mmCIF file of C-alpha atoms in Angstrom:
data_model
loop_
_atom_site.group_PDB
_atom_site.id
_atom_site.type_symbol
_atom_site.label_atom_id
_atom_site.label_comp_id
_atom_site.label_asym_id
_atom_site.label_seq_id
_atom_site.Cartn_x
_atom_site.Cartn_y
_atom_site.Cartn_z
ATOM 1 C CA MET A 12 3.367 -6.650 -0.989
ATOM 2 C CA ALA A 13 2.431 -6.956 -4.824
ATOM 3 C CA ASP A 14 0.413 -9.705 -5.467
ATOM 4 C CA PRO A 15 1.031 -11.232 -9.271
ATOM 5 C CA THR A 16 -2.155 -12.741 -9.370
ATOM 6 C CA ARG A 17 -3.973 -9.321 -8.462
ATOM 7 C CA ARG A 18 -1.775 -7.658 -11.074
ATOM 8 C CA ARG A 19 -2.646 -10.329 -13.681
ATOM 9 C CA ALA A 20 -6.624 -9.904 -13.037
ATOM 10 C CA LEU A 21 -6.273 -6.264 -13.406
ATOM 11 C CA ALA A 22 -4.345 -6.317 -16.803
ATOM 12 C CA ALA A 23 -6.781 -9.173 -18.126
ATOM 13 C CA ALA A 24 -9.564 -6.750 -17.460
ATOM 14 C CA THR A 25 -7.786 -4.068 -19.263
ATOM 15 C CA ARG A 26 -7.255 -6.182 -22.247
ATOM 16 C CA ALA A 27 -10.933 -7.345 -22.304
ATOM 17 C CA SER A 28 -12.232 -3.792 -21.998
ATOM 18 C CA ARG A 29 -10.572 -2.933 -25.431
ATOM 19 C CA GLY A 30 -9.331 0.456 -24.520
ATOM 20 C CA ALA A 31 -12.407 1.354 -22.372
ATOM 21 C CA ILE A 32 -10.623 1.254 -19.083
ATOM 22 C CA ARG A 33 -7.071 0.633 -17.902
ATOM 23 C CA LEU A 34 -6.565 -1.065 -14.236
ATOM 24 C CA ALA A 35 -3.064 -1.359 -12.641
ATOM 25 C CA GLU A 36 -1.475 -1.909 -9.480
ATOM 26 C CA LEU A 37 1.628 0.624 -8.999
ATOM 27 C CA PRO A 38 3.169 -1.026 -6.017
ATOM 28 C CA TYR A 39 5.867 0.256 -4.003
ATOM 29 C CA LEU A 40 5.906 3.805 -4.617
ATOM 30 C CA ALA A 41 7.760 5.911 -1.958
ATOM 31 C CA GLN A 42 5.215 7.601 0.245
ATOM 32 C CA LEU A 43 6.333 10.313 3.112
ATOM 33 C CA ASP A 44 3.996 12.017 5.299
ATOM 34 C CA ILE A 45 5.396 15.641 5.985
ATOM 35 C CA ARG A 46 4.151 17.922 8.685
ATOM 36 C CA LEU A 47 5.642 21.568 8.670
ATOM 37 C CA ASP A 48 4.341 25.097 9.238
ATOM 38 C CA PRO A 49 3.995 26.379 5.616
ATOM 39 C CA LYS A 50 4.718 29.920 6.829
ATOM 40 C CA ASP A 51 7.749 28.953 8.440
ATOM 41 C CA PRO A 52 10.767 29.850 6.408
ATOM 42 C CA ALA A 53 11.821 26.148 6.581
ATOM 43 C CA ALA A 54 9.023 25.464 4.126
ATOM 44 C CA ASP A 55 10.798 27.304 1.411
ATOM 45 C CA ALA A 56 13.869 25.395 1.730
ATOM 46 C CA VAL A 57 11.960 22.020 1.930
ATOM 47 C CA ASN A 58 10.060 23.132 -1.557
ATOM 48 C CA ARG A 59 13.627 23.844 -2.965
ATOM 49 C CA ALA A 60 14.959 20.440 -1.728
ATOM 50 C CA LEU A 61 11.797 18.802 -3.456
ATOM 51 C CA GLY A 62 11.976 20.472 -6.667
ATOM 52 C CA LEU A 63 8.427 21.284 -6.203
ATOM 53 C CA ASP A 64 5.972 23.676 -4.225
ATOM 54 C CA LEU A 65 4.083 21.851 -1.768
ATOM 55 C CA PRO A 66 0.188 22.808 -2.548
ATOM 56 C CA LEU A 67 -1.340 25.205 -0.195
ATOM 57 C CA GLU A 68 -4.659 24.855 -1.504
ATOM 58 C CA PRO A 69 -7.039 22.272 -0.072
ATOM 59 C CA ASN A 70 -7.402 19.036 -2.111
ATOM 60 C CA SER A 71 -4.798 19.966 -4.676
ATOM 61 C CA ALA A 72 -1.811 18.298 -5.889
ATOM 62 C CA VAL A 73 1.276 19.083 -7.685
ATOM 63 C CA HIS A 74 2.950 16.603 -10.043
ATOM 64 C CA THR A 75 6.437 16.642 -11.458
ATOM 65 C CA SER A 76 8.454 13.898 -13.585
ATOM 66 C CA ARG A 77 9.885 12.612 -10.073
ATOM 67 C CA SER A 78 7.172 13.112 -7.506
ATOM 68 C CA SER A 79 3.757 14.319 -6.545
ATOM 69 C CA ALA A 80 2.723 16.162 -3.438
ATOM 70 C CA LEU A 81 -0.822 15.937 -1.992
ATOM 71 C CA TRP A 82 -2.607 18.464 0.386
ATOM 72 C CA LEU A 83 -3.821 16.384 3.227
ATOM 73 C CA GLY A 84 -4.345 19.373 5.500
ATOM 74 C CA PRO A 85 -3.156 23.029 6.337
ATOM 75 C CA ASP A 86 0.172 21.763 7.576
ATOM 76 C CA GLU A 87 0.224 18.218 6.345
ATOM 77 C CA TRP A 88 1.298 16.560 2.843
ATOM 78 C CA LEU A 89 1.814 13.335 1.329
ATOM 79 C CA LEU A 90 4.898 13.014 -0.886
ATOM 80 C CA LEU A 91 4.756 10.156 -3.663
ATOM 81 C CA GLY A 92 7.768 9.118 -5.519
ATOM 82 C CA ARG A 93 9.757 6.521 -7.221
ATOM 83 C CA PRO A 94 10.084 3.201 -5.273
ATOM 84 C CA GLY A 95 13.297 3.042 -3.409
ATOM 85 C CA THR A 96 13.587 6.935 -2.911
ATOM 86 C CA GLN A 97 12.051 7.494 0.252
ATOM 87 C CA GLN A 98 15.333 7.290 2.547
ATOM 88 C CA LYS A 99 17.271 9.749 0.407
ATOM 89 C CA THR A 100 14.170 12.095 0.072
ATOM 90 C CA GLU A 101 13.593 11.953 3.804
ATOM 91 C CA ALA A 102 17.240 12.936 4.598
ATOM 92 C CA GLY A 103 16.874 15.701 2.101
ATOM 93 C CA ILE A 104 14.167 17.274 3.731
ATOM 94 C CA ARG A 105 15.472 16.774 7.065
ATOM 95 C CA GLU A 106 18.705 18.398 6.134
ATOM 96 C CA ALA A 107 16.587 21.311 4.328
ATOM 97 C CA ALA A 108 14.271 22.018 7.328
ATOM 98 C CA GLY A 109 17.642 22.330 9.578
ATOM 99 C CA ASP A 110 16.217 23.070 13.367
ATOM 100 C CA ALA A 111 13.023 23.881 12.357
ATOM 101 C CA PRO A 112 9.931 21.666 13.681
ATOM 102 C CA VAL A 113 9.379 19.162 10.977
ATOM 103 C CA SER A 114 8.093 15.565 10.830
ATOM 104 C CA VAL A 115 8.721 13.169 8.029
ATOM 105 C CA THR A 116 7.427 9.454 8.269
ATOM 106 C CA ASP A 117 7.943 7.006 5.744
ATOM 107 C CA VAL A 118 4.408 5.465 5.213
ATOM 108 C CA SER A 119 5.419 3.578 1.951
ATOM 109 C CA ALA A 120 4.364 0.206 3.383
ATOM 110 C CA GLN A 121 1.086 1.402 4.577
ATOM 111 C CA ARG A 122 -0.463 1.716 1.040
ATOM 112 C CA THR A 123 -0.555 0.511 -2.480
ATOM 113 C CA THR A 124 -1.529 2.310 -5.595
ATOM 114 C CA PHE A 125 -3.967 1.398 -8.232
ATOM 115 C CA LEU A 126 -4.048 3.351 -11.700
ATOM 116 C CA VAL A 127 -7.844 3.640 -13.034
ATOM 117 C CA SER A 128 -7.762 5.308 -16.553
ATOM 118 C CA GLY A 129 -9.497 5.288 -19.942
ATOM 119 C CA PRO A 130 -12.497 6.801 -21.342
ATOM 120 C CA ARG A 131 -14.932 5.092 -18.862
ATOM 121 C CA ALA A 132 -12.551 5.480 -15.776
ATOM 122 C CA ARG A 133 -14.672 8.435 -14.046
ATOM 123 C CA TYR A 134 -17.877 6.334 -14.851
ATOM 124 C CA LEU A 135 -16.273 3.145 -13.131
ATOM 125 C CA LEU A 136 -15.333 4.964 -9.950
ATOM 126 C CA ALA A 137 -18.710 6.606 -9.822
ATOM 127 C CA HIS A 138 -20.175 3.227 -9.091
ATOM 128 C CA GLY A 139 -18.579 3.560 -5.630
ATOM 129 C CA CYS A 140 -17.695 7.106 -4.865
ATOM 130 C CA SER A 141 -19.967 9.589 -3.619
ATOM 131 C CA LEU A 142 -17.739 12.570 -4.948
ATOM 132 C CA ASP A 143 -18.728 14.282 -8.095
ATOM 133 C CA LEU A 144 -16.159 13.034 -10.385
ATOM 134 C CA HIS A 145 -17.196 15.114 -13.432
ATOM 135 C CA PRO A 146 -14.133 16.788 -14.980
ATOM 136 C CA ARG A 147 -15.477 20.376 -14.018
ATOM 137 C CA ALA A 148 -15.955 19.271 -10.436
ATOM 138 C CA PHE A 149 -12.692 16.919 -9.833
ATOM 139 C CA THR A 150 -10.484 18.577 -12.205
ATOM 140 C CA PRO A 151 -6.750 17.454 -12.975
ATOM 141 C CA ARG A 152 -4.517 17.900 -10.158
ATOM 142 C CA ARG A 153 -7.235 17.429 -7.457
ATOM 143 C CA CYS A 154 -7.081 14.737 -4.600
ATOM 144 C CA ALA A 155 -9.193 14.007 -1.847
ATOM 145 C CA GLN A 156 -9.814 11.438 1.003
ATOM 146 C CA THR A 157 -12.708 9.609 0.615
ATOM 147 C CA THR A 158 -13.864 6.099 0.266
ATOM 148 C CA LEU A 159 -14.750 3.968 -2.814
ATOM 149 C CA ALA A 160 -16.975 0.751 -1.976
ATOM 150 C CA ARG A 161 -16.952 1.629 1.752
ATOM 151 C CA THR A 162 -12.998 1.395 1.477
ATOM 152 C CA GLY A 163 -10.978 4.667 2.551
ATOM 153 C CA ILE A 164 -8.980 5.720 0.012
ATOM 154 C CA THR A 165 -6.970 9.089 -1.317
ATOM 155 C CA LEU A 166 -7.959 9.619 -4.903
ATOM 156 C CA ILE A 167 -5.627 11.739 -7.116
ATOM 157 C CA SER A 168 -6.746 13.004 -10.470
ATOM 158 C CA ARG A 169 -3.689 13.222 -12.529
ATOM 159 C CA ASP A 170 -2.109 15.992 -14.557
ATOM 160 C CA HIS A 171 -4.279 15.269 -17.622
ATOM 161 C CA PRO A 172 -7.745 13.680 -18.131
ATOM 162 C CA GLY A 173 -6.049 10.838 -20.106
ATOM 163 C CA GLN A 174 -4.134 9.844 -17.284
ATOM 164 C CA GLY A 175 -6.976 8.974 -15.238
ATOM 165 C CA PHE A 176 -6.717 8.627 -11.683
ATOM 166 C CA TRP A 177 -4.538 7.105 -8.767
ATOM 167 C CA LEU A 178 -6.273 5.370 -5.810
ATOM 168 C CA LEU A 179 -4.181 4.943 -2.807
ATOM 169 C CA VAL A 180 -5.548 2.179 -0.331
ATOM 170 C CA ARG A 181 -4.297 0.372 2.841
ATOM 171 C CA SER A 182 -2.521 -2.667 1.609
ATOM 172 C CA SER A 183 -4.940 -4.974 3.591
ATOM 173 C CA TYR A 184 -8.050 -3.426 1.769
ATOM 174 C CA ALA A 185 -6.148 -4.138 -1.758
ATOM 175 C CA PRO A 186 -7.505 -7.516 -2.371
ATOM 176 C CA TYR A 187 -11.196 -6.256 -1.668
ATOM 177 C CA LEU A 188 -10.752 -3.060 -3.441
ATOM 178 C CA THR A 189 -9.325 -5.252 -6.622
ATOM 179 C CA HIS A 190 -12.503 -7.427 -6.649
ATOM 180 C CA TRP A 191 -14.681 -4.461 -6.411
ATOM 181 C CA LEU A 192 -13.004 -2.928 -9.503
ATOM 182 C CA LEU A 193 -13.119 -6.097 -11.389
ATOM 183 C CA ASP A 194 -16.541 -6.331 -10.693
ATOM 184 C CA ALA A 195 -17.386 -2.762 -11.312
ATOM 185 C CA ALA A 196 -15.555 -2.970 -14.751
ATOM 186 C CA THR A 197 -17.579 -6.037 -15.841
ATOM 187 C CA GLU A 198 -20.035 -3.791 -17.861
ATOM 188 C CA TYR A 199 -16.931 -2.617 -19.831
ATOM 189 C CA LEU A 200 -15.550 -6.072 -20.710
ATOM 190 C CA VAL A 201 -16.313 -7.523 -24.077
ATOM 191 C CA ALA A 202 -14.277 -10.598 -23.955
ATOM 192 C CA SER A 203 -15.730 -13.823 -22.503
ATOM 193 C CA GLY A 204 -14.437 -15.521 -19.488
ATOM 194 C CA ALA A 205 -13.706 -11.909 -18.061
ATOM 195 C CA PRO A 206 -11.206 -12.177 -14.874
ATOM 196 C CA SER A 207 -12.879 -12.288 -11.419
ATOM 197 C CA GLY A 208 -9.721 -11.410 -9.267
#
């Protein structure tokens, strides 16, 4: 569940940074875990039903105006969509797959999503993430299952560098990660009385 206090603290930090960073929570995104054989003819039918091709390259992501698909493994993807669309999307995947073996699991309640963007976003994340986040290494449309401040996350680089990153974290860790983001952002805050979460 989205915490209004958490959202206000992130918004206050964004204002106090005067454009250096943007922090926000994007709660309630539809999230479906999909398992299927990408070589099965049903995969093409599922791609058509989704309006995108599930990425086959490791740690890659595909984004459309309606959804994003993240490669999690050779036969596993995480599909992100607008809040409330998971049941319709799941039904569409199952119908497209027909009798082919496919697993579709609604994991929407499992995680929340944070947005970290702005010119200092990569530097902020580098305080607690061991991945090389340089734009040449972690390019747009990349994703990785990693840790940030010792918390398991899925990190997504959006389509364009200016769009920043999405961080998917288990809902139970959201309060801790909020505090960590606010603390890591302190050096970019110029207003006095910066939020502490």
